[in-house]
Amino acid sequence: MGEKIISIEDLGKSFGDHEVLRKIDFSVEKGEVICILGPSGSGKSTLLRCINRLEHQTSGKIIYHGTPVKDGQREVNEFRSKVGMVFQSFNLFNNMTVLKNCMAGTRKVLHISKEEAFDRAITHLKAVGMAPFINAYPSQLSGGQKQRVAIARALCMNPEVLLFDEPTSALDPEMVGEVLNVMKELAKTGLTMIIVTHEMGFARDVSTRTIFMDKGYIVEDDAPSRLFTNPKNPRTREFLSRFIEG
Amino acid sequence: MTSGILASATPTSAVGWMMFIAKKYSNLFIQGTLITLYVAVVGTIVGFILGYLIGIIEDIKINKEDNIIKKILVRILKIISMIYVELFRGTPMIVQGMIVYYGLRQGGCEITSVAAGILVTVLNTGAYMSETVRAGIKSIDVGQREGALALGMSPMLTMFTVILPQAFKNIIPEMANTFLTNLKMTSVLNVIGVSELFMMAKTAGGTYYKYFESYLVIAVIYLVLCFFFNRVFLLIEKKMATKSDYVLAVEYMDNQ
């Protein structure tokens, strides 16, 4: 495939004595859709948070286009503006309308013109079907609508990679579908995505690569066709057994 | 009650005396009200700014990976704000007034009593306000902060565009409280010679030895002022509340 965007080398993270991530090694190439599966507490979310520097790793490196991401606030800010993140709890700004939410980053971080920021916001809000709600405040929206706005907000930054941290875990079953559909469409456009999820069907159908994590380790990293039908590791098999039988 | 020379003009009831004193010394009371308002308004506004500053400093997190200069600078700022807040929350305003006024004068600074009064009000308000601001900042969920950081906003930009506007709204009632407290607390500033309402009442009451009635007059003035400002703050709070409805942008409806 294409060039490597992000490489993670020997990444470790501990909270006190508790080791959450151990010896994580993998890289993300342009256009890949990587789903990360695993039981709760396996370190999936922490891994994503380390990638966009909301957590600081204890050891190892995160390499972006061949150079390690530096610790300085300015470097971190710039890196984050290129690596978008969608959260489990949406994290929209409650003091701003849908439109302002989508324009905050482009205006205040990328410093693009008002007109261009508006156009970008409308384009991406249309793509997620939320354009009619530009005047609404987050508190006036349903969970699924909030998450779709959050995705549009992240897209407005034209990110190279978009990270999803369990984007559907806080939604009721009806709303899960509307968000997953948006993400499916995104995958088709060739956007590079890393998705932490519990939606097995989605991971199998949409990802180009699936990673299974357990106890802080990457247990298996393979194409979904192989990982879902013929997992090599017994722990992966055990985790997927319920899904494969069902 | 009715002594010789004053007999014809003097009122006989407490209410009568109140009216009499209020009318006779209306200039004093008006002037006192203005000084009280001046000290309270300026002191509170500048105090709020100071409070926000200290509250923000207290909220800055020192990360392990920050550079050493930033770490030291932030640490020093935090220690200074901590000492300041402890000092001013731990001593009575009346004592602070004395120390600031006489301290500055003794040190050769010819500060007027009104300026000293405002300074004390500012420092006092700032100390209390910083805690209110801290609570207001804490009332905004961490998620919104992370959402802003993930867009590439710096911690300070996040503070000013996302956190503070919401924290501000949440602490309006407490800010109103602080202002009303200040309005009344300016009365202690008479000890350093600020000619606010309390001092005026003392002066007005002294002539006829009618202190009870004279203080009743300013009690009514304080009450009216507080009532008025309370309504104003309620109105501001109402105006700033999020509207419950919004207009659908129909021009984009066909895209659904």
Coordinates of C-alpha atoms in Angstrom, one line a residue:
Chain A
M1 CA 0.0 0.0 0.0
G2 CA 1.0 3.7 0.4
E3 CA 3.4 5.5 2.6
K4 CA 3.6 5.1 6.3
I5 CA 1.9 7.9 8.2
I6 CA 2.3 6.9 11.8
S7 CA 4.6 4.2 13.2
I8 CA 4.4 3.1 16.8
E9 CA 7.6 1.6 18.1
D10 CA 7.9 -0.4 21.3
L11 CA 5.2 1.7 23.0
G12 CA 4.6 1.2 26.7
K13 CA 2.3 2.9 29.2
S14 CA 1.8 2.5 32.9
F15 CA -0.4 4.2 35.3
G16 CA 1.6 3.8 38.5
D17 CA 2.4 0.1 38.8
H18 CA -0.3 -0.9 36.4
E19 CA 1.0 -1.6 32.9
V20 CA -1.7 -0.8 30.4
L21 CA 0.3 -1.0 27.1
R22 CA 3.3 -3.3 26.5
K23 CA 5.6 -3.4 23.5
I24 CA 3.1 -2.0 21.0
D25 CA 4.5 -2.1 17.5
F26 CA 2.5 -1.3 14.4
S27 CA 2.3 1.2 11.7
V28 CA -0.5 2.9 9.8
E29 CA -0.3 3.4 6.0
K30 CA -2.2 5.9 4.0
G31 CA -5.7 4.7 3.2
E32 CA -5.8 1.9 5.8
V33 CA -8.9 1.4 8.0
I34 CA -7.7 -0.4 11.1
C35 CA -10.1 -1.7 13.6
I36 CA -8.8 -2.5 17.1
L37 CA -10.8 -5.1 19.0
G38 CA -10.3 -6.5 22.5
P39 CA -11.9 -6.9 25.9
S40 CA -12.5 -3.9 28.2
G41 CA -9.3 -2.9 29.9
S42 CA -7.0 -4.3 27.2
G43 CA -5.5 -0.9 26.5
K44 CA -7.3 -0.1 23.2
S45 CA -8.5 3.4 24.2
T46 CA -5.2 4.2 26.0
L47 CA -3.4 3.3 22.8
L48 CA -5.5 5.8 20.8
R49 CA -5.0 8.5 23.5
C50 CA -1.3 7.9 23.4
I51 CA -1.3 8.3 19.6
N52 CA -2.8 11.8 19.8
R53 CA -1.0 12.7 23.0
L54 CA -3.8 13.0 25.4
E55 CA -1.8 10.5 27.3
H56 CA 2.0 10.5 27.4
Q57 CA 3.6 7.1 26.9
T58 CA 6.0 5.7 29.5
S59 CA 8.4 4.2 26.9
G60 CA 8.7 3.9 23.1
K61 CA 8.2 6.2 20.2
I62 CA 5.4 7.6 18.0
I63 CA 6.8 8.4 14.6
Y64 CA 4.9 10.7 12.2
H65 CA 6.2 10.7 8.6
G66 CA 9.6 9.5 9.7
T67 CA 10.2 11.8 12.6
P68 CA 9.3 11.2 16.3
V69 CA 6.6 13.5 17.6
K70 CA 8.2 16.0 19.9
D71 CA 7.0 16.9 23.4
G72 CA 6.8 20.7 22.9
Q73 CA 3.3 22.1 23.2
R74 CA 3.5 23.7 19.7
E75 CA 4.6 20.5 18.1
V76 CA 1.9 18.5 19.9
N77 CA -0.8 21.0 18.8
E78 CA 0.3 20.9 15.2
F79 CA 0.4 17.1 15.2
R80 CA -3.1 16.9 16.8
S81 CA -4.5 19.3 14.1
K82 CA -3.5 16.6 11.6
V83 CA -4.6 13.6 13.5
G84 CA -8.3 13.9 14.3
M85 CA -10.1 12.2 17.1
V86 CA -13.7 11.2 17.7
F87 CA -14.7 10.3 21.2
Q88 CA -17.0 7.9 22.9
S89 CA -18.8 10.8 24.6
F90 CA -18.8 13.1 21.6
N91 CA -17.1 16.0 23.5
L92 CA -18.9 18.7 21.5
F93 CA -18.5 22.2 22.8
N94 CA -21.8 23.0 24.6
N95 CA -21.4 26.7 24.3
M96 CA -21.4 26.6 20.5
T97 CA -23.9 25.8 17.9
V98 CA -23.3 22.8 15.5
L99 CA -21.9 25.2 13.0
K100 CA -19.5 27.0 15.5
N101 CA -18.4 23.6 16.7
C102 CA -17.3 22.7 13.2
M103 CA -15.7 26.1 12.6
A104 CA -13.8 26.4 15.9
G105 CA -10.8 24.3 14.9
T106 CA -10.5 25.6 11.3
R107 CA -10.8 29.2 12.4
K108 CA -8.7 29.2 15.6
V109 CA -6.1 26.6 14.8
L110 CA -5.7 26.5 11.1
H111 CA -6.6 30.2 10.7
I112 CA -8.5 29.8 7.5
S113 CA -11.0 32.5 6.3
K114 CA -14.5 32.6 7.6
E115 CA -15.9 31.8 4.2
E116 CA -13.7 28.8 3.7
A117 CA -14.4 27.5 7.2
F118 CA -18.1 27.9 6.6
D119 CA -17.9 26.0 3.3
R120 CA -15.9 23.2 4.9
A121 CA -18.3 22.9 7.8
I122 CA -21.4 22.8 5.5
T123 CA -19.7 20.2 3.2
H124 CA -18.9 17.8 6.0
L125 CA -22.1 18.4 7.8
K126 CA -24.0 17.6 4.6
A127 CA -21.9 14.4 4.3
V128 CA -23.1 13.3 7.8
G129 CA -26.6 14.5 7.2
M130 CA -26.5 17.2 9.9
A131 CA -26.5 20.3 7.8
P132 CA -30.0 21.3 8.7
F133 CA -29.0 21.5 12.3
I134 CA -26.3 24.1 12.1
N135 CA -28.2 26.4 14.5
A136 CA -28.8 23.8 17.1
Y137 CA -26.8 23.5 20.3
P138 CA -25.4 20.1 21.3
S139 CA -27.9 19.8 24.2
Q140 CA -30.7 19.8 21.7
L141 CA -29.4 16.8 19.7
S142 CA -29.7 13.1 20.2
G143 CA -26.5 11.0 20.8
G144 CA -26.3 9.8 17.2
Q145 CA -26.7 13.3 15.9
K146 CA -24.0 14.6 18.3
Q147 CA -21.6 11.9 17.2
R148 CA -22.2 12.7 13.5
V149 CA -21.5 16.4 14.2
A150 CA -18.3 15.3 16.1
I151 CA -17.2 13.4 13.0
A152 CA -17.9 16.4 10.8
R153 CA -16.0 18.6 13.2
A154 CA -13.0 16.3 13.0
L155 CA -13.2 16.1 9.2
C156 CA -13.2 19.9 8.8
M157 CA -9.6 19.9 9.9
N158 CA -8.8 17.7 6.8
P159 CA -7.0 15.2 9.0
E160 CA -4.5 12.7 7.6
V161 CA -5.7 10.1 10.1
L162 CA -8.9 10.0 12.1
L163 CA -9.0 8.1 15.4
F164 CA -12.3 6.8 16.7
D165 CA -12.5 5.9 20.4
E166 CA -15.5 3.6 20.7
P167 CA -17.6 6.0 18.7
T168 CA -20.8 4.0 19.1
S169 CA -20.5 2.7 22.7
A170 CA -22.6 5.5 24.2
L171 CA -25.4 5.1 21.7
D172 CA -28.6 3.1 21.8
P173 CA -28.9 0.4 19.1
E174 CA -30.9 2.5 16.7
M175 CA -28.4 5.3 16.7
V176 CA -25.4 2.9 16.3
G177 CA -26.5 2.2 12.8
E178 CA -26.6 5.9 11.6
V179 CA -23.1 6.5 13.0
L180 CA -21.6 3.3 11.5
N181 CA -23.1 4.2 8.1
V182 CA -21.4 7.5 8.2
M183 CA -18.1 5.8 9.0
K184 CA -18.6 3.2 6.3
E185 CA -19.0 6.0 3.8
L186 CA -15.8 7.7 5.1
A187 CA -13.9 4.5 4.7
K188 CA -15.0 4.4 1.0
T189 CA -13.5 7.8 0.4
G190 CA -10.0 6.5 1.3
L191 CA -9.7 8.3 4.6
T192 CA -7.1 6.7 6.9
M193 CA -8.9 5.6 10.1
I194 CA -8.0 3.8 13.3
I195 CA -11.2 2.6 15.0
V196 CA -11.5 1.2 18.5
T197 CA -14.8 -0.6 18.5
H198 CA -16.9 -3.5 19.9
E199 CA -18.9 -3.7 16.6
M200 CA -17.6 -6.9 15.2
G201 CA -19.7 -6.9 12.1
F202 CA -18.5 -3.5 11.2
A203 CA -14.8 -4.4 11.9
R204 CA -15.1 -7.5 9.6
D205 CA -16.8 -5.7 6.8
V206 CA -15.1 -2.3 6.8
S207 CA -11.6 -2.6 8.1
T208 CA -8.6 -3.4 5.9
R209 CA -6.7 -4.6 8.9
T210 CA -7.9 -5.8 12.3
I211 CA -5.9 -5.8 15.5
F212 CA -6.8 -7.8 18.5
M213 CA -5.5 -6.6 21.9
D214 CA -5.5 -8.2 25.3
K215 CA -3.8 -7.2 28.5
G216 CA -1.9 -4.4 26.9
Y217 CA -0.4 -6.5 24.1
I218 CA -1.2 -6.7 20.4
V219 CA -2.2 -10.4 20.2
E220 CA -3.0 -10.5 16.5
D221 CA -2.7 -8.1 13.6
D222 CA -4.1 -9.4 10.4
A223 CA -6.6 -8.9 7.5
P224 CA -10.1 -9.2 8.8
S225 CA -10.8 -12.1 6.4
R226 CA -8.2 -14.2 8.2
L227 CA -8.6 -12.8 11.7
F228 CA -12.4 -13.4 11.8
T229 CA -12.5 -16.8 10.1
N230 CA -9.3 -18.4 11.2
P231 CA -7.7 -16.6 14.2
K232 CA -4.2 -18.0 15.0
N233 CA -4.1 -17.1 18.6
P234 CA -6.2 -19.1 21.1
R235 CA -7.1 -15.9 23.0
T236 CA -8.4 -14.2 19.8
R237 CA -10.4 -17.3 19.0
E238 CA -11.9 -17.3 22.5
F239 CA -12.8 -13.6 22.3
L240 CA -14.3 -14.0 18.8
S241 CA -16.0 -17.4 19.4
R242 CA -19.3 -15.8 20.5
F243 CA -19.4 -13.7 17.4
I244 CA -18.3 -16.3 14.9
E245 CA -20.8 -18.9 16.2
G246 CA -23.5 -16.2 16.3
Chain B
M1 CA -37.7 64.3 73.3
T2 CA -39.0 67.8 72.7
S3 CA -36.4 70.2 74.0
G4 CA -36.7 73.9 73.7
I5 CA -35.4 75.4 70.5
L6 CA -36.1 72.3 68.3
A7 CA -39.6 71.8 69.6
S8 CA -41.5 73.3 66.7
A9 CA -39.5 71.5 63.9
T10 CA -38.7 68.1 65.5
P11 CA -40.6 65.0 64.6
T12 CA -42.0 62.8 67.3
S13 CA -41.7 59.2 65.9
A14 CA -38.8 57.1 64.7
V15 CA -40.2 57.1 61.2
G16 CA -40.6 60.9 61.4
W17 CA -37.0 61.2 62.4
M18 CA -35.9 59.0 59.6
M19 CA -37.6 61.2 57.1
F20 CA -36.3 64.3 58.8
I21 CA -32.7 63.1 58.7
A22 CA -33.0 61.7 55.2
K23 CA -34.2 65.0 54.0
K24 CA -31.9 67.2 55.9
Y25 CA -28.8 65.2 55.0
S26 CA -29.9 64.0 51.6
N27 CA -26.7 65.4 50.1
L28 CA -24.6 63.3 52.5
F29 CA -26.6 60.1 51.7
I30 CA -26.5 60.6 48.0
Q31 CA -22.8 61.2 48.1
G32 CA -22.3 58.2 50.4
T33 CA -24.4 56.0 48.0
L34 CA -22.3 57.1 45.1
I35 CA -19.0 56.4 46.9
T36 CA -20.3 53.0 48.1
L37 CA -21.4 52.1 44.5
Y38 CA -18.1 53.4 43.1
V39 CA -15.9 51.4 45.5
A40 CA -18.1 48.3 45.1
V41 CA -18.4 48.3 41.3
V42 CA -14.8 49.1 40.5
G43 CA -13.5 46.9 43.3
T44 CA -15.7 44.0 42.2
I45 CA -15.0 44.2 38.5
V46 CA -11.2 44.5 38.9
G47 CA -11.4 41.8 41.7
F48 CA -13.2 39.5 39.2
I49 CA -10.5 39.9 36.7
L50 CA -7.9 39.1 39.4
G51 CA -10.0 36.2 40.5
Y52 CA -10.2 34.8 36.9
L53 CA -6.4 35.2 36.6
I54 CA -5.7 33.3 39.8
G55 CA -8.3 30.7 39.0
I56 CA -6.7 30.0 35.6
I57 CA -3.2 29.9 37.2
E58 CA -4.5 27.4 39.7
D59 CA -5.9 25.2 36.9
I60 CA -2.7 25.0 34.9
K61 CA -1.3 21.5 34.9
I62 CA 2.4 20.8 35.0
N63 CA 3.2 17.9 32.8
K64 CA 6.3 15.7 33.2
E65 CA 7.3 16.5 29.6
D66 CA 7.1 20.3 29.9
N67 CA 10.4 22.2 29.7
I68 CA 12.2 23.2 32.9
I69 CA 11.6 27.0 32.6
K70 CA 7.9 26.6 32.1
K71 CA 7.8 24.2 35.1
I72 CA 9.6 26.6 37.4
L73 CA 7.6 29.6 36.2
V74 CA 4.2 27.9 36.7
R75 CA 5.3 26.6 40.1
I76 CA 6.3 30.1 41.3
L77 CA 3.0 31.5 40.0
K78 CA 1.1 28.8 41.8
I79 CA 2.9 29.4 45.1
I80 CA 2.3 33.1 44.9
S81 CA -1.4 32.7 44.2
M82 CA -1.7 30.2 47.0
I83 CA -0.1 32.5 49.5
Y84 CA -2.2 35.4 48.3
V85 CA -5.5 33.5 48.5
E86 CA -4.7 32.1 52.0
L87 CA -3.8 35.6 53.3
F88 CA -6.8 37.3 52.1
R89 CA -9.3 34.6 52.9
G90 CA -7.8 34.2 56.3
T91 CA -8.0 37.7 57.6
P92 CA -11.0 40.1 58.1
M93 CA -11.5 42.8 55.5
I94 CA -11.6 45.5 58.1
V95 CA -8.1 44.5 59.3
Q96 CA -6.9 44.3 55.7
G97 CA -8.2 47.8 55.2
M98 CA -6.2 49.1 58.1
I99 CA -3.0 47.3 57.2
V100 CA -3.1 48.3 53.5
Y101 CA -4.0 52.0 54.2
Y102 CA -1.7 52.7 57.1
G103 CA 1.0 50.4 55.7
L104 CA 1.1 52.2 52.4
R105 CA 1.0 55.6 54.1
Q106 CA 3.8 54.7 56.5
G107 CA 5.8 53.4 53.5
G108 CA 5.5 56.9 52.0
C109 CA 2.7 56.2 49.5
E110 CA 0.2 59.0 49.7
I111 CA -2.8 56.8 48.8
T112 CA -6.3 58.3 49.3
S113 CA -8.7 56.4 51.5
V114 CA -11.0 55.7 48.5
A115 CA -8.2 54.2 46.5
A116 CA -7.1 52.1 49.4
G117 CA -10.7 51.0 49.9
I118 CA -10.9 49.9 46.2
L119 CA -7.6 48.1 46.5
V120 CA -8.7 46.2 49.5
T121 CA -12.0 45.3 47.9
V122 CA -10.1 44.1 44.8
L123 CA -7.7 42.0 46.7
N124 CA -10.5 40.5 48.9
T125 CA -12.7 39.8 45.9
G126 CA -9.9 38.3 43.9
A127 CA -9.1 35.8 46.7
Y128 CA -12.7 34.6 47.0
M129 CA -13.4 34.8 43.3
S130 CA -10.4 32.6 42.4
E131 CA -12.0 29.7 44.3
T132 CA -15.3 30.3 42.5
V133 CA -13.6 30.4 39.2
R134 CA -11.8 27.2 40.0
A135 CA -15.1 25.5 40.8
G136 CA -16.6 26.9 37.6
I137 CA -13.8 25.5 35.5
K138 CA -14.1 22.1 37.3
S139 CA -17.8 22.1 36.5
I140 CA -17.1 21.7 32.8
D141 CA -16.5 18.1 31.9
V142 CA -13.0 17.0 30.9
G143 CA -14.3 15.7 27.6
Q144 CA -14.9 19.1 26.2
R145 CA -11.3 20.1 27.0
E146 CA -10.0 16.9 25.4
G147 CA -12.2 17.6 22.4
A148 CA -10.6 21.0 22.0
L149 CA -7.1 19.7 22.5
A150 CA -7.7 17.0 20.0
L151 CA -8.4 19.7 17.4
G152 CA -5.0 21.1 18.0
M153 CA -6.0 24.0 20.3
S154 CA -3.5 25.0 22.9
P155 CA -4.5 24.6 26.6
M156 CA -4.9 28.4 26.9
L157 CA -7.0 28.7 23.7
T158 CA -9.1 25.8 25.0
M159 CA -9.5 27.7 28.3
F160 CA -10.7 30.9 26.6
T161 CA -12.9 29.5 23.8
V162 CA -14.4 26.5 25.4
I163 CA -14.0 26.3 29.2
L164 CA -14.3 29.9 30.5
P165 CA -17.4 30.9 28.5
Q166 CA -19.3 28.0 30.1
A167 CA -17.7 28.4 33.5
F168 CA -18.6 32.1 33.4
K169 CA -22.3 31.2 32.8
N170 CA -22.3 28.7 35.6
I171 CA -20.8 31.1 38.2
I172 CA -23.0 34.1 37.5
P173 CA -25.1 33.5 40.6
E174 CA -22.0 33.3 42.7
M175 CA -20.6 36.5 41.0
A176 CA -23.9 38.3 41.9
N177 CA -23.5 37.1 45.4
T178 CA -20.0 38.5 45.6
F179 CA -21.0 41.8 44.3
L180 CA -23.9 42.1 46.8
T181 CA -21.5 41.1 49.6
N182 CA -19.0 43.8 48.4
L183 CA -21.8 46.4 48.3
K184 CA -22.4 45.8 52.0
M185 CA -18.8 45.2 53.0
T186 CA -17.7 48.6 51.8
S187 CA -19.3 49.8 55.1
V188 CA -16.2 48.5 57.0
L189 CA -14.1 50.9 55.0
N190 CA -15.3 53.8 57.1
V191 CA -12.4 52.8 59.5
I192 CA -9.9 54.1 57.0
G193 CA -12.0 57.2 56.3
V194 CA -13.8 56.3 53.1
S195 CA -16.9 58.5 53.1
E196 CA -19.3 55.8 52.1
L197 CA -22.8 55.3 53.4
F198 CA -21.9 54.0 56.8
M199 CA -19.7 56.9 57.6
M200 CA -22.3 59.3 56.3
A201 CA -24.9 57.8 58.6
K202 CA -22.6 58.2 61.5
T203 CA -22.1 61.9 60.6
A204 CA -25.8 62.5 60.0
G205 CA -26.9 60.7 63.2
G206 CA -24.4 62.6 65.3
T207 CA -25.9 66.0 65.1
Y208 CA -29.2 65.1 66.7
Y209 CA -27.9 62.0 68.5
K210 CA -30.4 60.0 66.4
Y211 CA -28.1 57.0 65.4
F212 CA -30.9 54.5 65.3
E213 CA -32.9 56.5 62.7
S214 CA -29.9 57.4 60.7
Y215 CA -28.7 53.8 60.3
L216 CA -32.3 52.8 59.5
V217 CA -32.1 55.3 56.6
I218 CA -28.9 53.6 55.1
A219 CA -30.4 50.2 55.8
V220 CA -33.2 51.1 53.5
I221 CA -30.7 52.4 50.9
Y222 CA -28.6 49.2 51.1
L223 CA -31.8 47.1 50.8
V224 CA -33.0 49.0 47.7
L225 CA -29.6 48.8 46.0
C226 CA -29.3 45.1 46.6
F227 CA -32.8 44.4 45.5
F228 CA -32.2 46.4 42.3
F229 CA -28.9 44.7 41.5
N230 CA -30.3 41.3 42.3
R231 CA -33.0 41.8 39.6
V232 CA -30.4 42.9 37.1
F233 CA -28.3 39.8 37.7
L234 CA -31.4 37.5 37.4
L235 CA -32.1 39.2 34.0
I236 CA -28.5 38.7 32.8
E237 CA -28.7 35.0 33.9
K238 CA -32.0 34.6 32.0
K239 CA -30.6 36.3 28.9
M240 CA -27.5 34.0 28.9
A241 CA -29.5 30.8 29.3
T242 CA -29.4 28.5 26.3
K243 CA -32.5 28.7 24.2
S244 CA -34.6 25.6 24.2
D245 CA -35.5 25.8 20.5
Y246 CA -33.6 26.4 17.3
V247 CA -34.3 27.1 13.7
L248 CA -33.8 24.3 11.2
A249 CA -31.7 25.4 8.3
V250 CA -34.3 24.4 5.6
E251 CA -32.0 25.3 2.8
Y252 CA -30.0 22.2 3.6
M253 CA -33.0 20.0 4.2
D254 CA -33.0 18.2 0.8
N255 CA -29.8 16.7 1.7
Q256 CA -31.3 14.5 4.4

